[in-house]
Short mmCIF file of C-alpha atoms in Angstrom, two decimals:
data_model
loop_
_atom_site.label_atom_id
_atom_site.label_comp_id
_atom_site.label_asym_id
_atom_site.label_seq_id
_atom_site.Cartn_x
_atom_site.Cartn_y
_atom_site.Cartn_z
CA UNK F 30 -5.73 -41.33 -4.83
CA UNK F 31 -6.73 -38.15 -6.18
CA UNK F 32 -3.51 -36.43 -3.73
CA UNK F 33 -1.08 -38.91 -5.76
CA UNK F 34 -2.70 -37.75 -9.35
CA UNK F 35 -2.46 -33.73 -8.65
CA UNK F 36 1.91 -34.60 -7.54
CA UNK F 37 1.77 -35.15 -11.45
CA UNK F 38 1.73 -31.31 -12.69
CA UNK F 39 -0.48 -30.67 -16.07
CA UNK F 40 1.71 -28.99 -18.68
CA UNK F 41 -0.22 -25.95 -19.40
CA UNK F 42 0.22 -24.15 -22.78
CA UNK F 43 2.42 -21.11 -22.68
CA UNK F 44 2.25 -18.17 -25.04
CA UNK F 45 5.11 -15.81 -24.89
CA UNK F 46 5.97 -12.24 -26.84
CA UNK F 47 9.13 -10.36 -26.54
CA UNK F 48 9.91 -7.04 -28.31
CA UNK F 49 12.32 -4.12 -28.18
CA UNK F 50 11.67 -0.65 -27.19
CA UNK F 51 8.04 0.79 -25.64
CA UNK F 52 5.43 -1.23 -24.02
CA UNK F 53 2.16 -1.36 -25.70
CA UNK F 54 -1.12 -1.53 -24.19
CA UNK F 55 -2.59 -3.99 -26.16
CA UNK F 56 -0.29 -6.28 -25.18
CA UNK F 57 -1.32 -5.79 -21.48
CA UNK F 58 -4.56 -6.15 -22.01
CA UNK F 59 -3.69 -9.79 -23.25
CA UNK F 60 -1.54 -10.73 -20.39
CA UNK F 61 -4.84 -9.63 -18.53
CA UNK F 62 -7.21 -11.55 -20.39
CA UNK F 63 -5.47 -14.30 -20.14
CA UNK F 64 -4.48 -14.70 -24.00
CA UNK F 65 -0.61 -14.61 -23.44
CA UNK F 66 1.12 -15.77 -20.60
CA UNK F 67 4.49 -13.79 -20.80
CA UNK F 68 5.55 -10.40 -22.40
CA UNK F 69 9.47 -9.53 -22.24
CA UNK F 70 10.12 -5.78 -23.20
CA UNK F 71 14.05 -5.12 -23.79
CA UNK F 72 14.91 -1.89 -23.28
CA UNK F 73 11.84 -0.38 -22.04
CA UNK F 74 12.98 2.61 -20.49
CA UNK F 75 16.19 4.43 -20.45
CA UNK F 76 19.52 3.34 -18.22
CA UNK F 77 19.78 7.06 -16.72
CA UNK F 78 16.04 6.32 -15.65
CA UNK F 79 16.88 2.77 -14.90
CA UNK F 80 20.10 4.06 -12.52
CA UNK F 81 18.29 7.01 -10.76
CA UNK F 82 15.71 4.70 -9.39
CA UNK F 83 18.66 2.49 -7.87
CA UNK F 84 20.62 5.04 -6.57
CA UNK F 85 17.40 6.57 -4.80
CA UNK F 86 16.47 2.58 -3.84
CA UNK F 87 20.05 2.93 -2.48
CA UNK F 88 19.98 6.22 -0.22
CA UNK F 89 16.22 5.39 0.70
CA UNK F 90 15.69 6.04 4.10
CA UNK F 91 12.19 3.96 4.06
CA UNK F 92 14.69 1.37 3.32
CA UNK F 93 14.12 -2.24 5.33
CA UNK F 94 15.11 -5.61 5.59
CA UNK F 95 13.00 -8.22 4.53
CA UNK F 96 11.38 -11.13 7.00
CA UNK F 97 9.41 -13.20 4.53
CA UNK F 98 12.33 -16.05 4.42
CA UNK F 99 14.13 -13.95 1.11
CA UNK F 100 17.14 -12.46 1.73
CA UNK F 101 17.47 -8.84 0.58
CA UNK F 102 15.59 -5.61 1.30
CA UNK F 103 12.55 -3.32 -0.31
CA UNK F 104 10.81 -0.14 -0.14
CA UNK F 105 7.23 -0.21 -0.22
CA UNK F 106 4.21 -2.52 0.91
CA UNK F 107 3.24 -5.98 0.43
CA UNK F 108 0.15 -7.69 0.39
CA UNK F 109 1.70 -10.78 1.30
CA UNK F 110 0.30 -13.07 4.89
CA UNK F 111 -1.24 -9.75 5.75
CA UNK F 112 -4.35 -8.99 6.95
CA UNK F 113 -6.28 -5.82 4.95
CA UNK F 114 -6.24 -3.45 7.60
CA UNK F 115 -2.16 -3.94 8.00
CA UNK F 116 -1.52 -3.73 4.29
CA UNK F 117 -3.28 -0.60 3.77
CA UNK F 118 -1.60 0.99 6.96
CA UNK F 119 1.77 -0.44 5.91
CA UNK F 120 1.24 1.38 1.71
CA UNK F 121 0.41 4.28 2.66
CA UNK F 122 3.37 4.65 5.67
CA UNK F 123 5.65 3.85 2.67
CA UNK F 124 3.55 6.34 -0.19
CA UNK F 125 6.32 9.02 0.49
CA UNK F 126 9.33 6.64 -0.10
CA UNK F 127 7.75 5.08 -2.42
CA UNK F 128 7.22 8.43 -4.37
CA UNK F 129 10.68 9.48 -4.04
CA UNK F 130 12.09 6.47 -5.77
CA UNK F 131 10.81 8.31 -9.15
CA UNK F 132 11.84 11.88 -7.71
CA UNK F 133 11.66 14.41 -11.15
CA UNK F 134 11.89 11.49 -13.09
CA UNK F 135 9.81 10.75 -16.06
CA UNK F 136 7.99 7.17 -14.07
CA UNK F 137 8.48 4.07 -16.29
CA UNK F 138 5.23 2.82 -13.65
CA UNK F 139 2.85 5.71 -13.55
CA UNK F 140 3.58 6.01 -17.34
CA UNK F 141 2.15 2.11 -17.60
CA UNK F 142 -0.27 2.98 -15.22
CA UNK F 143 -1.47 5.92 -16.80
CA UNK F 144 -1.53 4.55 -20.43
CA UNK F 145 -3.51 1.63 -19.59
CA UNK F 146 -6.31 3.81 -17.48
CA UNK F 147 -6.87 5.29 -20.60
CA UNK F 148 -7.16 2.30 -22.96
CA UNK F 149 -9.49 0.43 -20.47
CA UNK F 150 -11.35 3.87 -20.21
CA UNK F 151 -12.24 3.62 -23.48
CA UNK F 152 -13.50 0.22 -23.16
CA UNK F 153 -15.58 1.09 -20.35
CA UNK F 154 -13.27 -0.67 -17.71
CA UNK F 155 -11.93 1.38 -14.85
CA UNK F 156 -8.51 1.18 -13.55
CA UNK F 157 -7.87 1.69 -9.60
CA UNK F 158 -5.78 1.00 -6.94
CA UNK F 159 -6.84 -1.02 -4.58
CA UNK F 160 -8.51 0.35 -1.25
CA UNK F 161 -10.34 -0.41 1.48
CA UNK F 162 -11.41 2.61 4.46
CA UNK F 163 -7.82 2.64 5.95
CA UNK F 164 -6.00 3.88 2.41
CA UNK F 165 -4.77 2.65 -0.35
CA UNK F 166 -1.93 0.76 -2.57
CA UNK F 167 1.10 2.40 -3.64
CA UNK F 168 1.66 1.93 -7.53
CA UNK F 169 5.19 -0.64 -6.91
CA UNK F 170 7.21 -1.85 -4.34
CA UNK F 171 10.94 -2.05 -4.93
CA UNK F 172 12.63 -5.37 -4.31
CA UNK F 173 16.27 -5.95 -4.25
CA UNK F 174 17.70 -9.84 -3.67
CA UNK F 175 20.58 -10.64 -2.19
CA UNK F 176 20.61 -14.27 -2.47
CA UNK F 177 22.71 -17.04 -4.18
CA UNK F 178 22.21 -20.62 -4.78
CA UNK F 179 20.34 -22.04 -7.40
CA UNK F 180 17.23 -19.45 -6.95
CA UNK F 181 17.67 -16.01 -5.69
CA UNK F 182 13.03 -16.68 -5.22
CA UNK F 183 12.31 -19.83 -5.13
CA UNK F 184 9.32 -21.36 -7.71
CA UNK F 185 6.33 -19.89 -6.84
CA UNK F 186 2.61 -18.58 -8.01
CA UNK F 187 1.37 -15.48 -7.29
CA UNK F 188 -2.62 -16.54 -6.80
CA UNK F 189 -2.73 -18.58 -3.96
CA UNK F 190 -2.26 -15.10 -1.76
CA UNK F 191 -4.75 -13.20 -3.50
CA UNK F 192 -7.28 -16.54 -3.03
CA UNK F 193 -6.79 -16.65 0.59
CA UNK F 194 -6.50 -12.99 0.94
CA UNK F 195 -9.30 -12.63 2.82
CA UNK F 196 -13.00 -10.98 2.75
CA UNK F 197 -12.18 -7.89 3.72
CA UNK F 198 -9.72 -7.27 0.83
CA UNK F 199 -11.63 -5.91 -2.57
CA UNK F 200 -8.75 -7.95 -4.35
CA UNK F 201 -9.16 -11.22 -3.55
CA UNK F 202 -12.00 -11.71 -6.63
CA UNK F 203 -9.22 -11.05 -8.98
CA UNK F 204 -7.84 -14.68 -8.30
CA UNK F 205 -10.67 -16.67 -10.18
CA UNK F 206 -9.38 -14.25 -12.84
CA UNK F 207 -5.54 -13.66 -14.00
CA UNK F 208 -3.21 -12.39 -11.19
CA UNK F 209 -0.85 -10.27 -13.91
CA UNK F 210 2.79 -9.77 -12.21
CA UNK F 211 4.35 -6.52 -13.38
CA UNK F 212 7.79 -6.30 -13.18
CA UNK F 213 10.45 -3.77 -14.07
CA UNK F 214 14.06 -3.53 -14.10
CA UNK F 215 16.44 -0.84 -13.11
CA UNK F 216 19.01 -2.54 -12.34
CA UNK F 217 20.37 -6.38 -13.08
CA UNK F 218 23.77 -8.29 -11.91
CA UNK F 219 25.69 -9.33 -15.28
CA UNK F 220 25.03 -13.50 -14.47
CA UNK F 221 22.21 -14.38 -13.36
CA UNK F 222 19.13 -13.34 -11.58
CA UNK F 223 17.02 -14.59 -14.73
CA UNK F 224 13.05 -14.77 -14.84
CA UNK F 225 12.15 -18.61 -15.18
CA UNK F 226 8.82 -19.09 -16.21
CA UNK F 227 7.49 -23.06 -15.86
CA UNK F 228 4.84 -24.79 -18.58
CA UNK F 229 2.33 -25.42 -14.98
CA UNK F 230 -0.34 -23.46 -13.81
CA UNK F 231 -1.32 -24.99 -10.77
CA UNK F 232 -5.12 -25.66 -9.11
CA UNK F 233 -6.04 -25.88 -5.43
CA UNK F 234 -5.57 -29.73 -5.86
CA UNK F 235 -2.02 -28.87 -6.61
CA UNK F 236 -1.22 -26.32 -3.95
CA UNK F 237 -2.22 -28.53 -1.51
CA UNK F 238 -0.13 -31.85 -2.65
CA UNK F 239 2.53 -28.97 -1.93
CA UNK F 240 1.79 -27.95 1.06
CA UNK F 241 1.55 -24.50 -0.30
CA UNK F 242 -2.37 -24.06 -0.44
CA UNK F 243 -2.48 -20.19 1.19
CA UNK F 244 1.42 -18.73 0.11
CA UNK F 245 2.06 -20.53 -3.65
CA UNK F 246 5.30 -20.36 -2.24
CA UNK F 247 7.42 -22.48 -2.86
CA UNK F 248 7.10 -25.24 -5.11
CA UNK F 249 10.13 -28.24 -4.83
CA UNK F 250 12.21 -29.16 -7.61
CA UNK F 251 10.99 -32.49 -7.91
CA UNK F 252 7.71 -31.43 -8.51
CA UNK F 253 8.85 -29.25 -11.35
CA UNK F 254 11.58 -31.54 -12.31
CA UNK F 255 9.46 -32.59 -15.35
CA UNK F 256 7.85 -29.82 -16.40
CA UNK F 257 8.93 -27.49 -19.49
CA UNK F 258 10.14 -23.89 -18.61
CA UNK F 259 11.56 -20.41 -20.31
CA UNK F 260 13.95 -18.28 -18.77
CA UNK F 261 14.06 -14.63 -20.12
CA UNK F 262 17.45 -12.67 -19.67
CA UNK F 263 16.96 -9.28 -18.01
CA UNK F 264 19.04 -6.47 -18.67
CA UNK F 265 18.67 -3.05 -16.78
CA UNK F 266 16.01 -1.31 -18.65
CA UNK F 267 13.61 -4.60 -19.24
CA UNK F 268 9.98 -5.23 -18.76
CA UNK F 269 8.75 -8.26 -17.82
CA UNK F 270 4.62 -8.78 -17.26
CA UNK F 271 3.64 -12.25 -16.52
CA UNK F 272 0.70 -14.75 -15.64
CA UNK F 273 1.13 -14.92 -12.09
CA UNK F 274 -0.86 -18.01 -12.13
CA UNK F 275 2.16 -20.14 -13.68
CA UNK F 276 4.97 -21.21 -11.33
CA UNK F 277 7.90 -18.79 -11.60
CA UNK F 278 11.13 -17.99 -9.98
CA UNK F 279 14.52 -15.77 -10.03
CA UNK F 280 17.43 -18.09 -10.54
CA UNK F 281 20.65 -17.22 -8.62
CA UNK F 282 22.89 -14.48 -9.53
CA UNK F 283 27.04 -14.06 -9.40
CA UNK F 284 28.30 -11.81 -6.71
CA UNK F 285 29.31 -9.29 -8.51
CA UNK F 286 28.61 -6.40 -6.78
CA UNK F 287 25.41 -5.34 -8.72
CA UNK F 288 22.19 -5.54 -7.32
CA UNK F 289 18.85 -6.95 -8.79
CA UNK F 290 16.79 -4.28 -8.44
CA UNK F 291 13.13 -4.94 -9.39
CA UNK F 292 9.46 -2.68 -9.09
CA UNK F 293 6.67 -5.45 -8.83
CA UNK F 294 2.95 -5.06 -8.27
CA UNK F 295 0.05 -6.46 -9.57
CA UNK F 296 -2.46 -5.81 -11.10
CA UNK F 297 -6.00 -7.99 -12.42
CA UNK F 298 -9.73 -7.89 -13.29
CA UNK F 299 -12.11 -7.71 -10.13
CA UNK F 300 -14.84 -7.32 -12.58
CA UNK F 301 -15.58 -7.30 -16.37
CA UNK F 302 -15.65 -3.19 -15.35
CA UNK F 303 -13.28 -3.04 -13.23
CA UNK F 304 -9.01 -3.73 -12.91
CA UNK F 305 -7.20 -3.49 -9.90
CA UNK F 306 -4.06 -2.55 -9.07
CA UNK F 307 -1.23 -3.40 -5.83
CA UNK F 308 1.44 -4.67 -4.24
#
């Protein structure tokens, strides 16, 4: 019985902000603490910033293909069905790459990064990386999709990894706390490629009516089919920090010859002291 009541998803109450211009650091702090569940910053950094990055993404030579069933390719590490000790080998063969995405460029990231180290610092809560003996995390990966259909990502939450991440990785407590997905973006395709953001934030009950228990990934449409959502319009230049708790996705985008380029990581409270931060 109780695997036919969790196929019912619980409409969970969503609290969104959107703004123009610079991102403020009290506003992360509530995506962190769970007080608001979306944050959508137009124009956040500048397009010769935003085109830079994608023309370094472009000419990368730590450039690959991606194997996790999404077409398209990335620079940088992820987290993702690895173990610890391959993750950490895998950020910090991709550090340099990484690093030369924002190559004498004023770094939308680090400049997050850096900002909120500070405010936490003054709340007594440190800011890190991620690490275990065998390195560390690189601040982003960069993610570009090259596929159509009604999602470019299919509906997904970002906790389940981080749950069944494993012992040996310091990150895994941040999953009985919020899992905050930061995203930014340098470069969009004109239709398209939207953030969609369902009203559901699912438990382990509900991962496993899905079958999706240790990935979050993905979630069918019939599940969802009755639950609320909010899709926020990216533009090159645009924030977008969410919950990664709630069941997202990327809907499809035209072909018309401009990538979606996106920097993720994420980042979360291990402790009351301490936030980390990875990809």
């Amino acid at each position: 019985m109780s695997s036919q009541i969790s196929q019912v998803p619980a409409i969970s109450p969503v609290s969104i902000r959107e703004r123009i211009g610079s991102i403020n650091t009290a506003d992360i702090i509530s995506v962190l603490k769970g007080e608001l569940t979306a944050l959508h910053i137009k124009q956040a950094f500048s397009t010769e910033v935003a085109e830079e990055i994608t023309t370094n993404f472009i000419g990368s030579s730590g450039l690959r293909e991606r194997r996790d069933g999404v077409p398209g390719q990335y620079v940088g590490a992820s987290h993702y069905r690895k173990d610890a000790a391959t993750y950490f080998a895998d950020a910090e063969n991709a550090r340099p790459y990484v690093d030369a995405l924002f190559e004498n460029l004023v770094d939308p990231v680090r400049a997050i990064f850096g900002a909120l180290k500070r405010e936490l610092h003054n709340q007594g809560i440190e800011l890190r990386l991620a690490r275990s003996e065998r390195g560390q995390a690189n601040v982003c990966r960069a993610l570009s999709w090259s596929g159509s259909g009604t999602f470019s990502l299919d509906p997904h939450d970002d906790v389940a990894q981080v749950l069944r991440a494993g012992d040996d990785y310091e990150l895994s407590a941040v999953a009985h706390n919020t899992v905050a997905a930061l995203n930014l973006y340098p470069s969009m395709s004109e239709h398209g490629g939207n953030l969609r953001l369902w009203s559901h934030k699912p438990t382990v009950a509900d991962r496993k009516s899905q079958g999706v228990e240790t990935t979050g990934y993905p979630y069918s449409a019939a599940y969802l089919e009755a639950v609320p959502c909010r899709e926020f319009q990216l533009k090159a230049g645009d924030i977008a920090l969410i919950d990664g708790g709630f069941v997202h996705g990327v809907t499809g985008q035209s072909g018309d010859g401009k990538r979606r380029l996106v920097l993720n990581c994420f980042f979360g409270f291990a402790r009351p002291d301490l936030v980390l931060w990875w990809t």
